[in-house]
Every structure is written in structure tokens, then in C-alpha cells.
mmCIF file of C-alpha atoms in Angstrom:
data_model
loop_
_atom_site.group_PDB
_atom_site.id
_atom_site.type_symbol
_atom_site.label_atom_id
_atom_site.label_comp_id
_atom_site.label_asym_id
_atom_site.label_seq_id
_atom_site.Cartn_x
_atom_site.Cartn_y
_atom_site.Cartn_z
ATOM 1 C CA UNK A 5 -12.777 3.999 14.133
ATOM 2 C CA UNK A 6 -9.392 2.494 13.547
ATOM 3 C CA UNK A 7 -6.172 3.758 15.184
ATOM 4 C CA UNK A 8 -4.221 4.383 12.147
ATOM 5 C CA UNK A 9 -6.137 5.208 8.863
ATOM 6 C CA UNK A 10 -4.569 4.409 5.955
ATOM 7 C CA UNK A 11 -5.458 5.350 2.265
ATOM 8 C CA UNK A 12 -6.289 4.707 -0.138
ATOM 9 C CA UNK A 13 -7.737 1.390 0.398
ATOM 10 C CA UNK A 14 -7.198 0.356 -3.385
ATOM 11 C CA UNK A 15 -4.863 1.641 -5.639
ATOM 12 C CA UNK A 16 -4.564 0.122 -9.273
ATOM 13 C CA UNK A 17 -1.640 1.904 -11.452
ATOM 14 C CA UNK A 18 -0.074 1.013 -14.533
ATOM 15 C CA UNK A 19 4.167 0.034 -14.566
ATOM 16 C CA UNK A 20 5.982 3.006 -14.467
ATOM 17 C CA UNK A 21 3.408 5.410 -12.400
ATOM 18 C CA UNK A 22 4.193 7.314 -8.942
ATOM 19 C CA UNK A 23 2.341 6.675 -6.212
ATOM 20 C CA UNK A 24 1.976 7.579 -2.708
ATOM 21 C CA UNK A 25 -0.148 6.083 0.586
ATOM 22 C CA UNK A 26 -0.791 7.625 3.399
ATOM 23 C CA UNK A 27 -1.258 5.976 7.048
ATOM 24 C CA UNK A 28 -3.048 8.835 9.450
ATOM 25 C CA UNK A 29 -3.761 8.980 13.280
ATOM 26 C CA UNK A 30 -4.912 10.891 16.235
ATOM 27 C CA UNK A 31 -1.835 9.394 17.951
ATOM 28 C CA UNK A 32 1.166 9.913 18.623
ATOM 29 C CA UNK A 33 3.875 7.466 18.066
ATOM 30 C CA UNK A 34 7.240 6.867 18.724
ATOM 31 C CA UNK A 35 7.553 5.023 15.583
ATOM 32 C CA UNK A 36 5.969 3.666 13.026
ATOM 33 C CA UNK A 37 6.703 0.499 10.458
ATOM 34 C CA UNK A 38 5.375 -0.383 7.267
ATOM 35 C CA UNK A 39 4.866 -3.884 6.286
ATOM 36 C CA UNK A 40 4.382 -5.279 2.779
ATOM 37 C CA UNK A 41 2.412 -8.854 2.378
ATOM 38 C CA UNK A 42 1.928 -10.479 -0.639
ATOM 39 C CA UNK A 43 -1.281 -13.177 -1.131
ATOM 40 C CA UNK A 44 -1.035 -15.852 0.909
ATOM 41 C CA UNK A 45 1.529 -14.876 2.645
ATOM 42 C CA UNK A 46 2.550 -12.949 5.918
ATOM 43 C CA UNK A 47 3.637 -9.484 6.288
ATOM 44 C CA UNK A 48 7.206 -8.258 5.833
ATOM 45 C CA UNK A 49 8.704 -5.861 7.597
ATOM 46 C CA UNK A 50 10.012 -2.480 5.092
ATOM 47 C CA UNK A 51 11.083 0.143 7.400
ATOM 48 C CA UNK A 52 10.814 1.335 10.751
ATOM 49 C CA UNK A 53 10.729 5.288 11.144
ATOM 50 C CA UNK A 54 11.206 6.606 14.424
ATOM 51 C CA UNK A 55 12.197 10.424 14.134
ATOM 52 C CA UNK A 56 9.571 13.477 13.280
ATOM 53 C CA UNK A 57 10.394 14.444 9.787
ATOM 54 C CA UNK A 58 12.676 11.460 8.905
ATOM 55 C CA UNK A 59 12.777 10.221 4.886
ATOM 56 C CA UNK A 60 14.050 6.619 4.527
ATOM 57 C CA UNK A 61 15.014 5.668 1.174
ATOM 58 C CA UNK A 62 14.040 1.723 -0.135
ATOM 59 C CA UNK A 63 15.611 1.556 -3.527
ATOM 60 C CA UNK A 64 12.427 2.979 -5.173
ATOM 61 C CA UNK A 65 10.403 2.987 -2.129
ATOM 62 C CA UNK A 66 10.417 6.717 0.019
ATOM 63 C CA UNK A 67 9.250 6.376 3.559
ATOM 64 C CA UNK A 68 8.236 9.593 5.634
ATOM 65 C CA UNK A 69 7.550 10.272 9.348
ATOM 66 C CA UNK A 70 5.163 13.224 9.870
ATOM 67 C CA UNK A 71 6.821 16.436 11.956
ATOM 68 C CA UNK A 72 4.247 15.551 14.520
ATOM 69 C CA UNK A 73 4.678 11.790 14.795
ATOM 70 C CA UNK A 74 1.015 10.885 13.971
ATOM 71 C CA UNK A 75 1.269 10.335 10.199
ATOM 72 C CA UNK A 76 3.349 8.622 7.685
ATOM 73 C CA UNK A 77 3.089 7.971 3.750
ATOM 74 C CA UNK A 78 4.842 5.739 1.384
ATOM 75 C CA UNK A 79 5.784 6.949 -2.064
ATOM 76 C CA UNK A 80 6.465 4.391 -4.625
ATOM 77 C CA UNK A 81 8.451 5.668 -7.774
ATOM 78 C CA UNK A 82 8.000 3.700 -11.179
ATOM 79 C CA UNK A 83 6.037 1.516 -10.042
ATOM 80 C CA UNK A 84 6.348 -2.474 -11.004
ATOM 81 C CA UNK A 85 4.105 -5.473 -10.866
ATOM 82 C CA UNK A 86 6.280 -6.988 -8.575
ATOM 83 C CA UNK A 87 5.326 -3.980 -6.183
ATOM 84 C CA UNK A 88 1.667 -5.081 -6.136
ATOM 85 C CA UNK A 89 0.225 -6.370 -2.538
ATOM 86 C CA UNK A 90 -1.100 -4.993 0.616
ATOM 87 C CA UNK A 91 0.993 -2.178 2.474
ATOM 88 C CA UNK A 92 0.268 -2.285 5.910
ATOM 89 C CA UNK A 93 1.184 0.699 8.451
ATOM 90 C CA UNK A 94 1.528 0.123 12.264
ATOM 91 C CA UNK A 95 2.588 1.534 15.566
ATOM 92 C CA UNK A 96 2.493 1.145 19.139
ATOM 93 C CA UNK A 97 1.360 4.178 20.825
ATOM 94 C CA UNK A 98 0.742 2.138 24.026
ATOM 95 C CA UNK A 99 3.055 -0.771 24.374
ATOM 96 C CA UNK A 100 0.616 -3.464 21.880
ATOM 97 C CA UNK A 101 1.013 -3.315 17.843
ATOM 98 C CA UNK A 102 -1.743 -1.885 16.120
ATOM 99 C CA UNK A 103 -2.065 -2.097 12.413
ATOM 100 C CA UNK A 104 -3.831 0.041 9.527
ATOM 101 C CA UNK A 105 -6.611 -1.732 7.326
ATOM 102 C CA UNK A 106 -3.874 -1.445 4.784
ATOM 103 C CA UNK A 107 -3.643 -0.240 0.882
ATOM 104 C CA UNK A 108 -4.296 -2.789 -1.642
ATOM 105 C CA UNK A 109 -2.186 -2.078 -4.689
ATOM 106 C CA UNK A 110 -2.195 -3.683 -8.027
ATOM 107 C CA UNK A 111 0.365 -2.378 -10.671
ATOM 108 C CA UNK A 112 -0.309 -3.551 -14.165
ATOM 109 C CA UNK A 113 2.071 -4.421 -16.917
ATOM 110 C CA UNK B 10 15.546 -21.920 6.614
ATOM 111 C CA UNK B 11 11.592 -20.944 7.805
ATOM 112 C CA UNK B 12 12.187 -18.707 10.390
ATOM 113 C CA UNK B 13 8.561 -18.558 11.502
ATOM 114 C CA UNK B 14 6.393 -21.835 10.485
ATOM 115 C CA UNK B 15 2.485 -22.734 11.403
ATOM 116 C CA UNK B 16 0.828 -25.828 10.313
ATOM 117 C CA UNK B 17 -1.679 -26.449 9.005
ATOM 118 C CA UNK B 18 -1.567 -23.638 6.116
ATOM 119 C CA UNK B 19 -4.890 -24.555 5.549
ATOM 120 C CA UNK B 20 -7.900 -25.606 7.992
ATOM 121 C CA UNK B 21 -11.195 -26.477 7.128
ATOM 122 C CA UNK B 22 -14.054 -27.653 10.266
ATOM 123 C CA UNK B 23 -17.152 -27.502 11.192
ATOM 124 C CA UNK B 24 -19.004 -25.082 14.026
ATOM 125 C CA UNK B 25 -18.719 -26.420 17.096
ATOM 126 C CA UNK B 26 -15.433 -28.525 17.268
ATOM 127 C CA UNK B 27 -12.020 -27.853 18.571
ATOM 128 C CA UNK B 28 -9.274 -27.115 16.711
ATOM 129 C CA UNK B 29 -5.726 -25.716 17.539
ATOM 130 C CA UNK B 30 -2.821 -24.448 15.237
ATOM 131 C CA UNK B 31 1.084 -24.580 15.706
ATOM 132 C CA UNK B 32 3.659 -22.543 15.299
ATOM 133 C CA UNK B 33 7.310 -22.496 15.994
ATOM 134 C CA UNK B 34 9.988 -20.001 15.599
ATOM 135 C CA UNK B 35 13.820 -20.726 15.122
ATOM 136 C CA UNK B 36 14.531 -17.431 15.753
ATOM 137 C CA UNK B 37 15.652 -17.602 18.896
ATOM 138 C CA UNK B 38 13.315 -14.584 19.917
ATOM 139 C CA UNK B 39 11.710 -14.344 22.926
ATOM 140 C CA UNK B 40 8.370 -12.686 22.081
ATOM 141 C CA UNK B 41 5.857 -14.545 19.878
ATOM 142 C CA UNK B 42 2.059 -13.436 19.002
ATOM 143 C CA UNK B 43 -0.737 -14.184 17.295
ATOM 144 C CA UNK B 44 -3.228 -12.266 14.996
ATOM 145 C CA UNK B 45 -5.945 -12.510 13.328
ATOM 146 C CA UNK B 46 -7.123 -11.548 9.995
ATOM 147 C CA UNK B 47 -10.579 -10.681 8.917
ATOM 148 C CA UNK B 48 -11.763 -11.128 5.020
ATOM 149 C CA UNK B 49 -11.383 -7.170 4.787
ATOM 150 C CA UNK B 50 -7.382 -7.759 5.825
ATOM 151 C CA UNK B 51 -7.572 -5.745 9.078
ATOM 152 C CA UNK B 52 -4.768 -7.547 11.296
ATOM 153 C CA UNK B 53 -5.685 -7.316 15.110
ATOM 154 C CA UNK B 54 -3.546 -8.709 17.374
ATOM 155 C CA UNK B 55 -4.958 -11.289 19.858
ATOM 156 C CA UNK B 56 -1.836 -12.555 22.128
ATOM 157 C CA UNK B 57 1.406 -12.357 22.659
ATOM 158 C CA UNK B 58 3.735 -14.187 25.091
ATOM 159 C CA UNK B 59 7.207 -13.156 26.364
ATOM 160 C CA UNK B 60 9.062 -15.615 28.497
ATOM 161 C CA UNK B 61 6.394 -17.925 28.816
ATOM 162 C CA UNK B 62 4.312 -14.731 30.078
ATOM 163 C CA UNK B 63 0.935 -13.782 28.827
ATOM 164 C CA UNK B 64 1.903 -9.925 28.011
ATOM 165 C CA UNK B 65 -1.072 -8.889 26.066
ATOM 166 C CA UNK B 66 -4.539 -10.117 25.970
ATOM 167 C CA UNK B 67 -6.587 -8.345 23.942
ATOM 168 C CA UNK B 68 -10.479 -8.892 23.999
ATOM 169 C CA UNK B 69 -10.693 -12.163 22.483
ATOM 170 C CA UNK B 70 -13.655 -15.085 23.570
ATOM 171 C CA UNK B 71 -11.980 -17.330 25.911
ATOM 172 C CA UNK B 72 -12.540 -20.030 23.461
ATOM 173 C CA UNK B 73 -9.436 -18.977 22.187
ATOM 174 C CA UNK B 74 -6.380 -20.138 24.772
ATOM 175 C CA UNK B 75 -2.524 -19.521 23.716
ATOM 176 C CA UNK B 76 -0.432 -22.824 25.296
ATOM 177 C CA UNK B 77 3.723 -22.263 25.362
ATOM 178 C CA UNK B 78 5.560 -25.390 25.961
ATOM 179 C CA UNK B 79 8.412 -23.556 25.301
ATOM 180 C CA UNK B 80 10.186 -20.562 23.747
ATOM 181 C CA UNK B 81 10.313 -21.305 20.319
ATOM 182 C CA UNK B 82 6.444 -22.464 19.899
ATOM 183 C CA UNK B 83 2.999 -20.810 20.585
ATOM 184 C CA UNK B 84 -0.102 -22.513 19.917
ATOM 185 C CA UNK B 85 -3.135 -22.188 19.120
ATOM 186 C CA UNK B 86 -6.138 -23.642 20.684
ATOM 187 C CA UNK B 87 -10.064 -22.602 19.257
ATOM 188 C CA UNK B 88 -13.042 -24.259 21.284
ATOM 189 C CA UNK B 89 -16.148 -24.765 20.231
ATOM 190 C CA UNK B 90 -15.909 -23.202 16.963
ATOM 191 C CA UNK B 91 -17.882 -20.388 15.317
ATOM 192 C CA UNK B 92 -18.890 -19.539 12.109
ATOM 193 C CA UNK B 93 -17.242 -15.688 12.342
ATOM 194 C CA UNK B 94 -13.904 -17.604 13.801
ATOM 195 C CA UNK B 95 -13.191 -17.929 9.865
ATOM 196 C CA UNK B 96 -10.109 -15.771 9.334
ATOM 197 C CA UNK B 97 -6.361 -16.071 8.178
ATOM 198 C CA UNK B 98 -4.535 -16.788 11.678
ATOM 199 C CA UNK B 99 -0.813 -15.219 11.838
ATOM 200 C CA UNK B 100 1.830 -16.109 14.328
ATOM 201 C CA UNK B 101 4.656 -13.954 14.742
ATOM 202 C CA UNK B 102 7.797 -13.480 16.348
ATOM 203 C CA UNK B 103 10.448 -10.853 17.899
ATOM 204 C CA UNK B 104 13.160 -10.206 20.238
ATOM 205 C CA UNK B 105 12.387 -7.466 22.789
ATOM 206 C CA UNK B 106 14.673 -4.460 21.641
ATOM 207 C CA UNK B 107 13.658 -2.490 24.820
ATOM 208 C CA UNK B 108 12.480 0.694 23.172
ATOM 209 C CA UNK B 109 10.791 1.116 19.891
ATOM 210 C CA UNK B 110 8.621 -1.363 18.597
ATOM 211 C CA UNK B 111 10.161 -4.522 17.238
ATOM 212 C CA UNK B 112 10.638 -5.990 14.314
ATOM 213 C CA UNK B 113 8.397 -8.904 14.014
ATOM 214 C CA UNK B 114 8.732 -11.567 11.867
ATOM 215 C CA UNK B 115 5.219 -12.953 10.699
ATOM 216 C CA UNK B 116 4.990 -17.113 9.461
ATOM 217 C CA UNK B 117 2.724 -17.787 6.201
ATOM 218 C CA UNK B 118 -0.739 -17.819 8.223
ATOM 219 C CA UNK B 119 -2.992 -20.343 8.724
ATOM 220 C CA UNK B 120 -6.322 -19.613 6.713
ATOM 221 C CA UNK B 121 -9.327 -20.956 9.006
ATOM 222 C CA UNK B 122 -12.715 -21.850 7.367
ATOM 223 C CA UNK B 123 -15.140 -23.006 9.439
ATOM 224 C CA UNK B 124 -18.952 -24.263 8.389
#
């Protein structure tokens, strides 16, 4: 079993849908970050959230930090193509990064 | 400006030989890492180095042996190749912030094929 579960593993929307992602653990953390990477290329960094409870805002992207610190999701508003690629959640409970398996999404025109 | 950069982006070899893979950051951070991707995108960190310090060794085959001639590069080296050693190979990079996690900058990978 992974550290940080995230789902779904595939997501394919059409433009203008909601959607939300979840990363889930067993762990605590003192924060978490999600990461967006596109094919062929590495993963970018889209927010760190570090507070139980805390909503960060990303244009149309919502971030939010589980009360408990052991869960986060990522809710996408309208989606657009250019939103398509793999979301990637991770933490470092113990000092080292861990990373989800990540949520493949693919929004369609 | 690359602020992380790896060559080669692309590596192709057969089992068996030695191969290594570069990367350089002009970040002026003092952390740098590498991970590994599998074909089902999991990203598992293998190394990371801070200070010219091995910080984090996670339970990779010592065929695989991170060499730091200085800050701003971390390479590579893969002996005696295996087939399952066929992966997309990430360096990254970050300046200790002495708390939370850090933000890491990631280069564009190095995709590994070996037959």
C-alpha cells in the first residue's frame, strides 16, 4: 500500500465540467503539495497547504487541507483542455518526499 | 533560463552496460534529488544530496551511485543495467527552508529504455 492514495486514477471530463481529486492517508502531515506534470515533462509545483482546514484558491483551481492533516482534494472549476495532465499529491510525514500514484485527467473540447 | 536541466532527454541501451545521466541546477539550491518513475507514473524518490551529503538513501540496488562534483550538479551513474531499470529518471532541486517541505523544482526527466 502506498502512503498517500489518491483518486481517482483517471478522470476524463468534457470543457466546462467540475471536478474534484482526492489524495488520502493514514498519516499525518505537516503539509502537503500538489504538483501538476504535463507529458514529457516534470512536475510543477501548485500549492503547498500546511494548516488543518486551509482552502487555497488557484484562479480556478481550489486546494483543501483536511481538519486532521491526513487528506487533501483538488477541485477544478470549468474545466479546460489546457488543465489535462497528471496531478500528483505529496508529503513528508518523516523528513523524505513521498508522492501519490497521481490522477490522470483528460478534459475534452 | 532552465533552471533544472538533465541530458540526455532520451536514453536507449542494452542490459548489462553502464550508463550515467547529468543534471545541473542554476538555482543556486542546495538540495538536489533524484526519482524515478515507473510506466504506471508512481514517482519514488531514490537520493537526495545536501551539501555534498548523502541525506536520503532509499532502498535502491547499489548499481545505482549518485556522484556530486559540486553544488549545482548530481549525477547519475546505473551499472550493469537491467531490463526493469527502464523508467523516466527525474532530478530535482530545492533550497532547505528549515520547516515544511520544500518546494522542489523537477528538470524534464530523462526517459531510460533499456533492452
Amino acid at each position: 500500500t502506498q502512503l498517500l492514495e489518491q483518486s481517482p486514477q483517471f478522470l476524463s471530463i468534457q470543457e466546462g465540467e467540475n471536478l474534484t481529486v482526492y489524495c488520502n492517508s493514514s498519516s499525518v502531515f505537516s503539509s502537503l503539495q500538489w504538483y501538476r506534470q504535463e507529458p514529457g515533462e516534470g512536475p510543477v509545483l501548485l500549492v503547498t497547504v500546511v494548516t488543518g482546514g486551509e482552502v487555497k484558491k488557484l484562479k480556478r483551481l481550489t486546494f483543501q487541507f483536511g481538519d486532521a492533516r491526513k487528506d487533501s482534494s483538488l477541485h477544478i472549476t470549468a474545466a479546460q483542455p489546457g488543465d489535462t495532465g497528471l496531478y500528483l499529491c505529496a508529503g513528508a510525514p518523516i523528513g523524505d518526499m513521498r508522492f501519490g500514484a497521481g490522477t490522470r485527467l483528460t478534459v475534452k473540447p | 533560463d532552465t533552471a533544472v536541466s538533465q541530458t540526455p532527454k532520451y536514453l536507449v541501451t542494452q542490459m548489462g552496460n553502464d550508463k550515467s545521466i547529468k543534471c545541473e541546477q542554476n538555482l543556486g539550491h542546495d538540495t538536489m534529488y533524484w526519482y524515478k518513475q515507473d510506466s504506471k507514473k508512481f514517482l519514488k524518490i531514490m537520493f537526495s544530496y545536501n551539501n555534498k551529503e548523502l541525506i536520503i538513501n532509499e532502498t535502491v540496488p547499489n548499481r545505482f551511485s549518485p556522484k556530486s562534483p559540486d553544488k549545482a550538479h548530481l549525477n547519475l551513474h546505473i551499472n550493469s543495467l537491467e531490463l526493469g531499470d527502464s523508467a523516466v529518471y527525474f532530478c530535482a532541486s530545492s533550497q532547505d527552508s528549515g520547516g515544511s517541505p520544500p518546494k522542489q523544482y523537477f528538470g524534464p526527466g530523462t526517459r531510460l529504455t533499456v533492452t
